[in-house]
């Protein structure tokens, strides 16, 4: 008897079979194939127009001479003796090297400026206390002022009540009652007034 409930056992068998089938689908039967040697590389000078020349990364089209030449891999930019930058095309025919250099410079400059701005913003935000801290401080000061005023009013009210008790004789009775309550608390320990 299976330790799993019947529906769970069926589900487990299904998942197991599906995973085995999936694994087997990735395994292909071995086939012996002989590979032919790669074709010899095509020389850039064999291309006669810009559209057939520039898709090859190692080729450079020059509109001045209307020919396709090998890209000089020893330099990042082709020398002016090979082709002026405004007439050289590499990758696509509609973009010359001057425009490519300007576009890349603008992109890199924008990227660097955005990084500098982000760093400055992060530094300024960390050094400056946040608005929440200032608000909490202001509310704490306000609470303290309110508490002090309430305490002053309480003391003032207490002094007025004491003055009224003294004037009408209730002060001595209040003092005597307080003294008696204190003595009862001390003697009995549990009686409250």
Short mmCIF file of C-alpha atoms in Angstrom, two decimals:
data_model
loop_
_atom_site.label_atom_id
_atom_site.label_comp_id
_atom_site.label_asym_id
_atom_site.label_seq_id
_atom_site.Cartn_x
_atom_site.Cartn_y
_atom_site.Cartn_z
CA UNK A 1 0.00 0.00 0.00
CA UNK A 2 1.29 3.41 -0.96
CA UNK A 3 1.92 5.90 1.88
CA UNK A 4 0.42 8.65 -0.30
CA UNK A 5 -3.34 9.05 -0.86
CA UNK A 6 -4.47 7.61 -4.21
CA UNK A 7 -4.96 10.98 -5.91
CA UNK A 8 -1.63 12.26 -4.64
CA UNK A 9 0.16 9.09 -5.77
CA UNK A 10 -1.32 9.49 -9.26
CA UNK A 11 -0.24 13.13 -9.32
CA UNK A 12 3.29 12.15 -8.26
CA UNK A 13 3.50 9.49 -11.00
CA UNK A 14 2.31 12.05 -13.56
CA UNK A 15 4.92 14.63 -12.51
CA UNK A 16 7.67 11.98 -12.53
CA UNK A 17 6.73 10.75 -16.01
CA UNK A 18 6.51 14.29 -17.37
CA UNK A 19 9.95 15.16 -16.01
CA UNK A 20 11.47 11.97 -17.48
CA UNK A 21 9.93 12.76 -20.88
CA UNK A 22 11.22 16.30 -20.67
CA UNK A 23 14.73 15.08 -19.88
CA UNK A 24 14.61 12.55 -22.73
CA UNK A 25 13.50 15.23 -25.18
CA UNK A 26 16.73 17.14 -24.51
CA UNK A 27 18.87 14.09 -25.23
CA UNK A 28 19.35 13.59 -28.93
CA UNK A 29 20.62 10.40 -30.48
CA UNK A 30 24.27 10.67 -31.36
CA UNK A 31 24.94 11.17 -35.01
CA UNK A 32 28.34 10.94 -36.56
CA UNK A 33 28.85 13.84 -38.86
CA UNK A 34 31.96 14.92 -40.55
CA UNK A 35 32.39 18.63 -40.68
CA UNK A 36 33.69 20.20 -43.78
CA UNK A 37 36.42 22.78 -43.42
CA UNK A 38 35.13 26.34 -43.28
CA UNK A 39 35.17 28.21 -46.55
CA UNK A 40 38.15 30.48 -47.08
CA UNK A 41 37.52 34.02 -45.82
CA UNK A 42 36.21 36.42 -48.41
CA UNK A 43 38.48 39.35 -49.11
CA UNK A 44 36.94 42.78 -48.54
CA UNK A 45 38.18 44.00 -51.93
CA UNK A 46 35.80 41.56 -53.64
CA UNK A 47 32.75 43.62 -52.53
CA UNK A 48 31.74 46.25 -55.06
CA UNK A 49 29.10 48.30 -53.20
CA UNK A 50 28.53 49.64 -49.68
CA UNK A 51 25.55 47.39 -48.89
CA UNK A 52 27.52 44.19 -49.50
CA UNK A 53 30.71 45.51 -47.81
CA UNK A 54 29.64 46.93 -44.43
CA UNK A 55 27.76 43.90 -43.00
CA UNK A 56 31.19 42.28 -42.53
CA UNK A 57 32.81 43.59 -39.36
CA UNK A 58 36.31 43.42 -40.83
CA UNK A 59 35.44 45.54 -43.87
CA UNK A 60 35.28 49.31 -44.32
CA UNK A 61 33.65 51.15 -47.26
CA UNK A 62 35.11 54.43 -48.43
CA UNK A 63 32.88 56.68 -50.56
CA UNK A 64 35.86 58.75 -51.73
CA UNK A 65 37.48 55.81 -53.52
CA UNK A 66 34.29 53.69 -53.83
CA UNK A 67 36.02 50.56 -52.65
CA UNK A 68 35.83 48.13 -49.76
CA UNK A 69 39.03 47.73 -47.75
CA UNK A 70 40.10 45.76 -44.71
CA UNK A 71 39.34 47.60 -41.50
CA UNK A 72 42.65 48.57 -39.86
CA UNK A 73 42.38 46.66 -36.60
CA UNK A 74 45.57 48.22 -35.24
CA UNK A 75 43.77 51.59 -34.90
CA UNK A 76 40.37 52.35 -33.45
CA UNK A 77 39.70 54.87 -36.17
CA UNK A 78 40.79 54.46 -39.75
CA UNK A 79 43.63 56.83 -40.62
CA UNK A 80 42.90 59.74 -42.94
CA UNK A 81 45.34 58.28 -45.47
CA UNK A 82 43.04 55.27 -45.83
CA UNK A 83 39.76 57.23 -45.96
CA UNK A 84 38.49 60.54 -44.47
CA UNK A 85 36.19 59.96 -41.48
CA UNK A 86 33.28 61.77 -43.15
CA UNK A 87 33.44 59.32 -46.09
CA UNK A 88 34.15 56.09 -44.17
CA UNK A 89 31.29 53.67 -43.46
CA UNK A 90 31.39 50.67 -41.13
CA UNK A 91 28.43 48.57 -39.99
CA UNK A 92 25.81 50.57 -41.90
CA UNK A 93 25.99 52.71 -45.02
CA UNK A 94 23.92 55.61 -43.72
CA UNK A 95 26.19 56.47 -40.75
CA UNK A 96 29.70 57.87 -41.25
CA UNK A 97 32.48 57.70 -38.69
CA UNK A 98 32.19 61.37 -37.70
CA UNK A 99 28.51 60.97 -36.81
CA UNK A 100 29.28 57.68 -35.06
CA UNK A 101 31.99 59.32 -32.95
CA UNK A 102 29.71 62.26 -32.08
CA UNK A 103 26.79 59.97 -31.20
CA UNK A 104 28.97 57.75 -29.01
CA UNK A 105 30.52 60.80 -27.31
CA UNK A 106 27.06 62.22 -26.57
CA UNK A 107 25.86 58.88 -25.18
CA UNK A 108 28.94 58.38 -23.01
CA UNK A 109 28.81 62.00 -21.82
CA UNK A 110 25.12 61.72 -20.95
CA UNK A 111 25.76 58.48 -19.09
CA UNK A 112 28.67 59.97 -17.10
CA UNK A 113 26.74 63.14 -16.27
CA UNK A 114 23.76 61.10 -15.07
CA UNK A 115 26.06 59.03 -12.83
CA UNK A 116 27.60 62.20 -11.37
CA UNK A 117 24.14 63.70 -10.76
CA UNK A 118 22.95 60.49 -9.07
CA UNK A 119 26.03 60.44 -6.83
CA UNK A 120 25.54 64.10 -5.88
CA UNK A 121 21.86 63.54 -5.11
CA UNK A 122 22.67 60.51 -2.96
CA UNK A 123 25.36 62.40 -1.04
CA UNK A 124 23.12 65.44 -0.50
CA UNK A 125 20.20 63.30 0.67
CA UNK A 126 22.37 61.44 3.18
CA UNK A 127 23.95 64.58 4.66
CA UNK A 128 20.69 66.51 4.96
CA UNK A 129 18.16 65.43 7.62
CA UNK A 130 14.97 64.20 6.11
CA UNK A 131 11.71 66.11 6.27
CA UNK A 132 10.23 63.50 8.59
CA UNK A 133 12.95 64.10 11.19
CA UNK A 134 12.31 67.84 11.10
CA UNK A 135 8.56 67.29 11.44
CA UNK A 136 9.04 64.91 14.38
CA UNK A 137 11.31 67.43 16.08
CA UNK A 138 8.77 70.22 15.56
CA UNK A 139 5.93 68.08 16.93
CA UNK A 140 8.04 67.10 19.96
CA UNK A 141 8.75 70.78 20.70
CA UNK A 142 5.07 71.61 20.34
CA UNK A 143 4.08 68.73 22.67
CA UNK A 144 6.61 69.92 25.24
CA UNK A 145 5.30 73.50 25.06
CA UNK A 146 1.71 72.27 25.50
CA UNK A 147 2.75 70.09 28.46
CA UNK A 148 4.57 73.03 30.12
CA UNK A 149 1.56 75.33 29.67
CA UNK A 150 -0.75 72.65 31.08
CA UNK A 151 1.58 72.23 34.07
CA UNK A 152 1.60 76.01 34.63
CA UNK A 153 -2.21 76.13 34.49
CA UNK A 154 -2.42 73.19 36.92
CA UNK A 155 -0.10 74.92 39.42
CA UNK A 156 -2.04 78.16 39.04
CA UNK A 157 -5.36 76.37 39.54
CA UNK A 158 -3.99 74.54 42.60
CA UNK A 159 -2.79 77.83 44.12
CA UNK A 160 -6.23 79.40 43.55
CA UNK A 161 -7.94 76.42 45.18
CA UNK A 162 -5.53 76.57 48.13
CA UNK A 163 -6.21 80.29 48.48
CA UNK A 164 -9.99 79.69 48.45
CA UNK A 165 -9.63 76.92 51.06
CA UNK A 166 -7.50 79.20 53.27
CA UNK A 167 -9.96 82.04 52.89
CA UNK A 168 -13.00 79.93 53.78
CA UNK A 169 -11.35 77.55 56.27
CA UNK A 170 -11.24 74.44 54.14
CA UNK A 171 -7.48 74.44 53.90
CA UNK A 172 -6.85 73.31 57.48
CA UNK A 173 -9.44 70.55 57.19
CA UNK A 174 -7.89 69.31 53.97
CA UNK A 175 -4.43 69.23 55.54
CA UNK A 176 -5.75 67.39 58.61
CA UNK A 177 -7.60 64.84 56.42
CA UNK A 178 -4.49 64.26 54.33
CA UNK A 179 -2.42 63.73 57.48
CA UNK A 180 -4.97 61.26 58.88
CA UNK A 181 -5.05 59.29 55.62
CA UNK A 182 -1.28 59.09 55.61
CA UNK A 183 -1.19 57.83 59.19
CA UNK A 184 -3.84 55.18 58.43
CA UNK A 185 -1.83 54.00 55.43
CA UNK A 186 1.30 53.73 57.49
CA UNK A 187 -0.38 51.91 60.37
CA UNK A 188 -2.64 49.55 58.44
CA UNK A 189 -0.74 49.40 55.17
CA UNK A 190 -3.85 48.60 53.10
CA UNK A 191 -6.40 51.31 53.84
CA UNK A 192 -6.68 53.97 51.16
CA UNK A 193 -8.28 57.37 51.52
#
